One Martini backbone bead per residue (centre of mass of N, CA, C, O) as a GRO file, in nm:
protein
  296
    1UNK     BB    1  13.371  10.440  13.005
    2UNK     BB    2  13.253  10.746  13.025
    3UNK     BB    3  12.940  10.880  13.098
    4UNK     BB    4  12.999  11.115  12.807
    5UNK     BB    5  13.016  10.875  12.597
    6UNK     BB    6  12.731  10.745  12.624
    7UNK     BB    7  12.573  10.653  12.358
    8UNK     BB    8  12.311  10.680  12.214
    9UNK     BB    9  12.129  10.368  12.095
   10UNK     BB   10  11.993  10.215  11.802
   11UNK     BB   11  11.770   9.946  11.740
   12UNK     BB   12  11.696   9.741  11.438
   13UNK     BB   13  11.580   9.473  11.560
   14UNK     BB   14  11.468   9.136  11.745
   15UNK     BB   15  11.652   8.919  11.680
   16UNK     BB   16  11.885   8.691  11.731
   17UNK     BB   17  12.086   8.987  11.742
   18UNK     BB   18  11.925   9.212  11.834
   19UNK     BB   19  11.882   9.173  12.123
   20UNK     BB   20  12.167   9.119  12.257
   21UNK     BB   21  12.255   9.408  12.151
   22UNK     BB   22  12.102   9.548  12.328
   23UNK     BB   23  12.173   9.418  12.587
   24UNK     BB   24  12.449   9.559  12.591
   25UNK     BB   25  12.413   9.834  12.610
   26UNK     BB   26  12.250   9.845  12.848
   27UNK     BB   27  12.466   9.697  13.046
   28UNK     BB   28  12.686   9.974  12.978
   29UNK     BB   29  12.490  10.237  12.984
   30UNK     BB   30  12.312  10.285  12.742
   31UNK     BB   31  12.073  10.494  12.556
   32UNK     BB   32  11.811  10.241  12.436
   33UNK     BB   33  11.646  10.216  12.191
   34UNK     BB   34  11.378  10.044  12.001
   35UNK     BB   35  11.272   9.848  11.714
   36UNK     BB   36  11.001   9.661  11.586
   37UNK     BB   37  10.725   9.487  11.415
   38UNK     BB   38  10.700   9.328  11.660
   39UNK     BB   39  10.618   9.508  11.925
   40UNK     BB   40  10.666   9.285  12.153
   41UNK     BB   41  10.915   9.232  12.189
   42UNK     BB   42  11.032   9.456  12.353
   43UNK     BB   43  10.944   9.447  12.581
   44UNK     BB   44  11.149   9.340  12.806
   45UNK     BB   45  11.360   9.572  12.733
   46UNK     BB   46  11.184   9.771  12.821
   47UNK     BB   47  11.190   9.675  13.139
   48UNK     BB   48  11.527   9.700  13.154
   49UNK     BB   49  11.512  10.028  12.981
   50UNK     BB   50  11.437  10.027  12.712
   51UNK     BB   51  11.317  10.219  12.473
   52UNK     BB   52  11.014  10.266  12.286
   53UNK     BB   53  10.923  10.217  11.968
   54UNK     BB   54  10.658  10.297  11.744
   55UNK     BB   55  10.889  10.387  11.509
   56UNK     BB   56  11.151  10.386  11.304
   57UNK     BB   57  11.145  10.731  11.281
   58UNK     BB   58  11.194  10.746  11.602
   59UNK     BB   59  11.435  10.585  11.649
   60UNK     BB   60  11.634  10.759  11.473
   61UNK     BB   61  11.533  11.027  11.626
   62UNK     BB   62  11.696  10.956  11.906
   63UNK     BB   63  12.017  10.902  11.774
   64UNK     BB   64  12.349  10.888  11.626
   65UNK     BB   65  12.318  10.545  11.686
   66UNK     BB   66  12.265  10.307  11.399
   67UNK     BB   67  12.123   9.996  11.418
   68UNK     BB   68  12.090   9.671  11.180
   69UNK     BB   69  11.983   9.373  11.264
   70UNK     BB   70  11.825   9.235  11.026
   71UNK     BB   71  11.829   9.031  10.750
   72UNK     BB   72  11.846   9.247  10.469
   73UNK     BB   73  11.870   9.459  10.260
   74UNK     BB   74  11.547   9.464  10.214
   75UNK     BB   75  11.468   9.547  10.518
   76UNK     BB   76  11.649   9.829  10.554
   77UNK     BB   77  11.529   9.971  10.341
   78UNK     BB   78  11.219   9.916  10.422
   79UNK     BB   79  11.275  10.031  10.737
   80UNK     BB   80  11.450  10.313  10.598
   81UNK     BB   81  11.296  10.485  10.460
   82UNK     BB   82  11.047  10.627  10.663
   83UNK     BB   83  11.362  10.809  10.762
   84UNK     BB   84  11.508  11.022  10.582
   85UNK     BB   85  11.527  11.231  10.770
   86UNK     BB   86  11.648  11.132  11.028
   87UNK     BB   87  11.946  11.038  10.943
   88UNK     BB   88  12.036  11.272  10.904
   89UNK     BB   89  12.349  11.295  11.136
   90UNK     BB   90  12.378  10.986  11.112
   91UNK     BB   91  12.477  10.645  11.203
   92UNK     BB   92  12.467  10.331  11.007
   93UNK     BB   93  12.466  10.007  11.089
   94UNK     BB   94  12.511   9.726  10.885
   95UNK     BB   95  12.425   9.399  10.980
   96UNK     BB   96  12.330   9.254  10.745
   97UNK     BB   97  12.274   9.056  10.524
   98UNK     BB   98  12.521   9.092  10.212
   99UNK     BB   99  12.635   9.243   9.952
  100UNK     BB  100  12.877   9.432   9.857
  101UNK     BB  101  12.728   9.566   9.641
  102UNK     BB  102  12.505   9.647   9.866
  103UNK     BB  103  12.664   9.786  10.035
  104UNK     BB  104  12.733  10.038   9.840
  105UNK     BB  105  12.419  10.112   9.797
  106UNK     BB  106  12.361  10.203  10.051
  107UNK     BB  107  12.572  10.393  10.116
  108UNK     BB  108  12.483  10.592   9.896
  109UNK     BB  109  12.190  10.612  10.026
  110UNK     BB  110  12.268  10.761  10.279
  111UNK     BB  111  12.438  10.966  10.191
  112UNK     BB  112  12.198  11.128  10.043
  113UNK     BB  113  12.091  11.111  10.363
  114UNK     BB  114  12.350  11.228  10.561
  115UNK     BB  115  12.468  10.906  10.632
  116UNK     BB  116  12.705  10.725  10.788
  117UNK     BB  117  12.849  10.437  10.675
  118UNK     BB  118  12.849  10.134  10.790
  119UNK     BB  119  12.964   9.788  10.763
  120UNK     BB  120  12.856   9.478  10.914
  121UNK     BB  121  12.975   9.174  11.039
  122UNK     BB  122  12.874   8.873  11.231
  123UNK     BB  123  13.122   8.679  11.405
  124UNK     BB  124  12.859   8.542  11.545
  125UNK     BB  125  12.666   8.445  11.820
  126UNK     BB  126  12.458   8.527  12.046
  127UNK     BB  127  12.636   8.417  12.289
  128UNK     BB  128  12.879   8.585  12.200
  129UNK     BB  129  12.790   8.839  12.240
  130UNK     BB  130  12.986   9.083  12.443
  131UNK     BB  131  13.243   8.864  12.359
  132UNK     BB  132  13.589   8.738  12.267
  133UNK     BB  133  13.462   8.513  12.060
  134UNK     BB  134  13.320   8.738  11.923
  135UNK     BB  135  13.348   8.949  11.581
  136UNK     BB  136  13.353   9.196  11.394
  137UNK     BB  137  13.310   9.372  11.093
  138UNK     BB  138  13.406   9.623  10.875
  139UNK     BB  139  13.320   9.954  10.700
  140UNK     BB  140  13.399  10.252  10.568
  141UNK     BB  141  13.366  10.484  10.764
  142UNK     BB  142  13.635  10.619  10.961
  143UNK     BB  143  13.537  10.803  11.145
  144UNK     BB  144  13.250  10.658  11.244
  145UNK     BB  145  13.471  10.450  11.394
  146UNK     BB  146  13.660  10.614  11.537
  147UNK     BB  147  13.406  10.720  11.710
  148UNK     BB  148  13.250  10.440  11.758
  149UNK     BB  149  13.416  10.200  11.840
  150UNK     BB  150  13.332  10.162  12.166
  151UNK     BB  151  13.039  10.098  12.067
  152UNK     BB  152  13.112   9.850  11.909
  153UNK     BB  153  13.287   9.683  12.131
  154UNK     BB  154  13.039   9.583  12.297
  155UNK     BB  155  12.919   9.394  12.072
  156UNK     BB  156  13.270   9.344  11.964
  157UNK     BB  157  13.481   9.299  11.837
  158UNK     BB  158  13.684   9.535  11.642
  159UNK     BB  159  13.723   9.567  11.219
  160UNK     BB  160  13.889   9.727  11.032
  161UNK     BB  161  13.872   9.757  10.588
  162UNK     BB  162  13.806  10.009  10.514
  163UNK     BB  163  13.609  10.257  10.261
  164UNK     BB  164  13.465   9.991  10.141
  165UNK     BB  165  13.188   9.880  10.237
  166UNK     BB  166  13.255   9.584  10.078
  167UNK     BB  167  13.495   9.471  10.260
  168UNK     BB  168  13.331   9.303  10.487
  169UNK     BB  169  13.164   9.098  10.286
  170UNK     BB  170  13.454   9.004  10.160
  171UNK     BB  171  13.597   8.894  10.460
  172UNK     BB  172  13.353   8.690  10.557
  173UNK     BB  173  13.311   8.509  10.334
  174UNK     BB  174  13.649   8.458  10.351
  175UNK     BB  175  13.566   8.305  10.677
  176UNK     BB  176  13.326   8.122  10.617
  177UNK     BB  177  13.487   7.946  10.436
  178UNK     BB  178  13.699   7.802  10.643
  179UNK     BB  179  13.451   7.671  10.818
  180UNK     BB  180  13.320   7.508  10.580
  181UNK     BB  181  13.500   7.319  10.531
  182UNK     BB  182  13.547   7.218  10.866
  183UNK     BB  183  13.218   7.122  10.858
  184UNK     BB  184  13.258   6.921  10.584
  185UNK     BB  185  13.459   6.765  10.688
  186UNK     BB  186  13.301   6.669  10.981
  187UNK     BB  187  13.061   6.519  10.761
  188UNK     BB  188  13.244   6.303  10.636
  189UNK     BB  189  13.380   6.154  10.878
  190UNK     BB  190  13.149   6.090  11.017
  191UNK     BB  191  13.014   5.892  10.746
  192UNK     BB  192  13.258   5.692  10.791
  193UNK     BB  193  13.209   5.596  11.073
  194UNK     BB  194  12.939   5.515  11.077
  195UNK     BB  195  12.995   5.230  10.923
  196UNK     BB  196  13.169   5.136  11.218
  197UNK     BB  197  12.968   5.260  11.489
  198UNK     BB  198  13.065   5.605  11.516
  199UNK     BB  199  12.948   5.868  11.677
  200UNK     BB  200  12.997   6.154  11.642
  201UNK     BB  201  13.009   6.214  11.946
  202UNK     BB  202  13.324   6.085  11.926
  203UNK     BB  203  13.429   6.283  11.701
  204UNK     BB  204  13.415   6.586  11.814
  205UNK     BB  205  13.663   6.583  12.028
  206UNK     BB  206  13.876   6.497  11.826
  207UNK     BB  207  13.881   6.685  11.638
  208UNK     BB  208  13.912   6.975  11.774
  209UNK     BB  209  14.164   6.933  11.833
  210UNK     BB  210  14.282   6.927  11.566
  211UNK     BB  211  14.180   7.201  11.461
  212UNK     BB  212  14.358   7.336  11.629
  213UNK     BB  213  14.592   7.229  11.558
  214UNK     BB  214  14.510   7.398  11.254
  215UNK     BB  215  14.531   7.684  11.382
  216UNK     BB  216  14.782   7.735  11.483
  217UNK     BB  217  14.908   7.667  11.127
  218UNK     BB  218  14.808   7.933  11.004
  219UNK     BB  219  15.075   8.122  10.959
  220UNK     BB  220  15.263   7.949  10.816
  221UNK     BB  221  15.044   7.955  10.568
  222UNK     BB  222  15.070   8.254  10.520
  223UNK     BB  223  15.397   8.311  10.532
  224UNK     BB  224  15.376   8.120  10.263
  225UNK     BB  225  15.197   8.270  10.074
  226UNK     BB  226  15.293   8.562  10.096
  227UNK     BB  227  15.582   8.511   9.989
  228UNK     BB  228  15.606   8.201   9.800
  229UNK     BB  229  15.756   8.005  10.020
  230UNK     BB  230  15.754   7.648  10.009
  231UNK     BB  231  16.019   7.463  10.045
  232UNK     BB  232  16.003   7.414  10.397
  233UNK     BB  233  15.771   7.272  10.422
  234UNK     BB  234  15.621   7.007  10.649
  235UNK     BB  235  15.367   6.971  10.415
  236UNK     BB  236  15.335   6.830  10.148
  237UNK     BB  237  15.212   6.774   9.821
  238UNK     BB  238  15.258   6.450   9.830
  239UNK     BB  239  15.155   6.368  10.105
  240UNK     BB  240  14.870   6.506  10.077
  241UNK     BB  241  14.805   6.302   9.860
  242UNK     BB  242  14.812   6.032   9.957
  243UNK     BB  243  14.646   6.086  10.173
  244UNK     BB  244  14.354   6.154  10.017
  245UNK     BB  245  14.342   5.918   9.841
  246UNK     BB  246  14.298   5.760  10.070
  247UNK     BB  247  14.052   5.857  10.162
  248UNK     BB  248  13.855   5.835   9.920
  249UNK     BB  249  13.882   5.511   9.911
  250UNK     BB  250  13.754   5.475  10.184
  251UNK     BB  251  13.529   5.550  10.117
  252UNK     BB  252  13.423   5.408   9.906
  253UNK     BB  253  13.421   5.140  10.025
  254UNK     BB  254  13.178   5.238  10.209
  255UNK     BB  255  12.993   5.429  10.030
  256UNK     BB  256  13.118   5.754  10.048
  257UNK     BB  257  13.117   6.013   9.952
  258UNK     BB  258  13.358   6.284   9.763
  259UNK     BB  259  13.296   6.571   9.741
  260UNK     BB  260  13.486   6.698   9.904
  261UNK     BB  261  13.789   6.578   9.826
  262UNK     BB  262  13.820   6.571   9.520
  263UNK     BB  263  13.898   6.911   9.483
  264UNK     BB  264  14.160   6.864   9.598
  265UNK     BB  265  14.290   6.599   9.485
  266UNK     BB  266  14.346   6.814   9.226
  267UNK     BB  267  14.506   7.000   9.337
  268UNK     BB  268  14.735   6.817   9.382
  269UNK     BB  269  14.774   6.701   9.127
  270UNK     BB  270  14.853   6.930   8.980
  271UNK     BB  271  15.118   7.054   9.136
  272UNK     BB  272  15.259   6.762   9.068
  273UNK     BB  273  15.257   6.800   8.762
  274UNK     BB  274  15.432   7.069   8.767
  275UNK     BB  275  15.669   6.993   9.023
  276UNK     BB  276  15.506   7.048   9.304
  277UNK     BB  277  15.561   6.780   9.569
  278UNK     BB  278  15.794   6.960   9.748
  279UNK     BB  279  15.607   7.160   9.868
  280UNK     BB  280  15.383   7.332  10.044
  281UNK     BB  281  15.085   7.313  10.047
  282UNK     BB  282  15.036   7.590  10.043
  283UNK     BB  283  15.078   7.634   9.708
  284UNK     BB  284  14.760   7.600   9.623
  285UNK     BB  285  14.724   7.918   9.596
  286UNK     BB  286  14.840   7.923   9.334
  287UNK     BB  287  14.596   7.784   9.169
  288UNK     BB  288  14.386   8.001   9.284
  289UNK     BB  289  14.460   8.258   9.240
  290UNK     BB  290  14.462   8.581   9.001
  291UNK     BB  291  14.709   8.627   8.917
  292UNK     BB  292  14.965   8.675   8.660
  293UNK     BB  293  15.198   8.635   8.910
  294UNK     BB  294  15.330   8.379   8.981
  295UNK     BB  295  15.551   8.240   9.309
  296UNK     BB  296  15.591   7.912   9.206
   0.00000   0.00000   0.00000
């Protein structure tokens, strides 16, 4: 990026994912605002190079581009209320934690006030800012991802869901629920070994090994749920119907919940009930979506 591309940046907020997202735009030589409640954060940025803000309202009426990796939507309005001034012909990146209704909400509330608004997830920790280990997610205005794209890219890979604001917030939560089901696999599995003397440390790096190859295997699991042909699968609902059974049966004879995997052993047996038990696993999708014409 040429130094005359290199746009002010504004951060409002400096908790656990506003300073390295500070720290990065710094890193990369731009030129840096900040502003946080708690005024002494800002101290180390301001050293490293970074201008403090004493109020909000100075903080936005800095730069062209507004990050606010705040806490949640109601933070977000409430430190952005008193700039509605400065807001006018400036871009919004709204990274707090939001509901897609809120991200709508927001959007349309900055754009009354002039100003164009991106929503951003940020699938990252604080460690991974600023690397390719880490990604954000957006949506809303096109122009302004366009535009600042460059600018986005500094703090995360940067993928853009279209002009709906809420669309990053309902592709997040449905990137964080394929983690959540297999971070609830793997504590239920620790309390599974815990019963025969082995310790989660133990079963981490065997995990991490298979999840791994269970991430290579999700292409071909989207290419059968796409197309709806699941007749081809390495990996029956018959087959997978009697593992979870056997987890679920050695689960109880050791006193384990089976909390996590009822759910699944339920949808195995509806599918294999309808006569879909030589399907791919993959066909659990038709049992999910909510369209009216299912694909088999």
């Amino acid at each position: 990026m040429s130094e005359r591309t290199k746009s002010p940046v504004t951060v409002l907020g400096l908790g656990r994912m506003g300073t390295p997202i500070a720290d990065a735009f710094l890193a990369a030589g731009h030129p840096v605002t900040v502003w946080n409640r708690t005024a002494a954060k800002a101290g180390p940025l301001v050293a490293r190079g970074a201008a403090g803000a004493a109020t909000a309202a100075e903080a936005v009426a800095a730069g062209p581009l507004v990050i606010a990796p705040l806490l949640d939507h109601e933070a977000v309005r409430e430190t952005l209320t008193p700039a509605t001034a400065e807001l006018r012909g400036r871009t919004l990146v709204n990274l707090a934690n939001s509901s897609p209704d809120q991200a709508r909400e927001l959007a349309a509330w900055a754009a009354g006030h002039g100003a164009d608004y991106l929503d951003g997830a940020m699938m990252a920790l604080p460690q991974t800012v600023a690397t390719a280990s880490g990604f954000f997610l957006y949506s809303g205005s096109q122009d302004a991802f366009t535009t600042y794209r460059p600018e986005l890219e500094v703090m995360a890979p940067a993928h853009y869901f279209g002009t709906d604001p809420g669309a990053a917030e309902i592709h997040d939560l449905a990137v964080l629920g394929t983690g959540y089901a297999a971070l609830a696999g793997f504590l239920h599995a620790a309390a599974l070994l815990d019963t025969v003397g082995t310790p989660p440390e133990v079963l981490a790096p065997l995990a991490a090994r298979w999840l791994g190859g269970m991430a290579d295997f999700l292409p071909e699991l989207a290419r059968e749920a796409g197309s709806g042909s699941y007749s081809d699968g390495v990996s029956t609902i018959d087959l997978n119907r009697a593992a979870v059974g056997s987890l679920i049966g050695l689960s109880r004879t050791h006193g384990v919940a089976t909390d996590v995997h009822d759910p699944l052993k339920d949808l195995l047996d509806r599918r294999a009930a309808d006569g879909h038990g030589q399907d791919s696993f993959s066909s659990v999708f038709e049992l999910l979506r909510t369209r009216n014409t299912p694909k088999g």
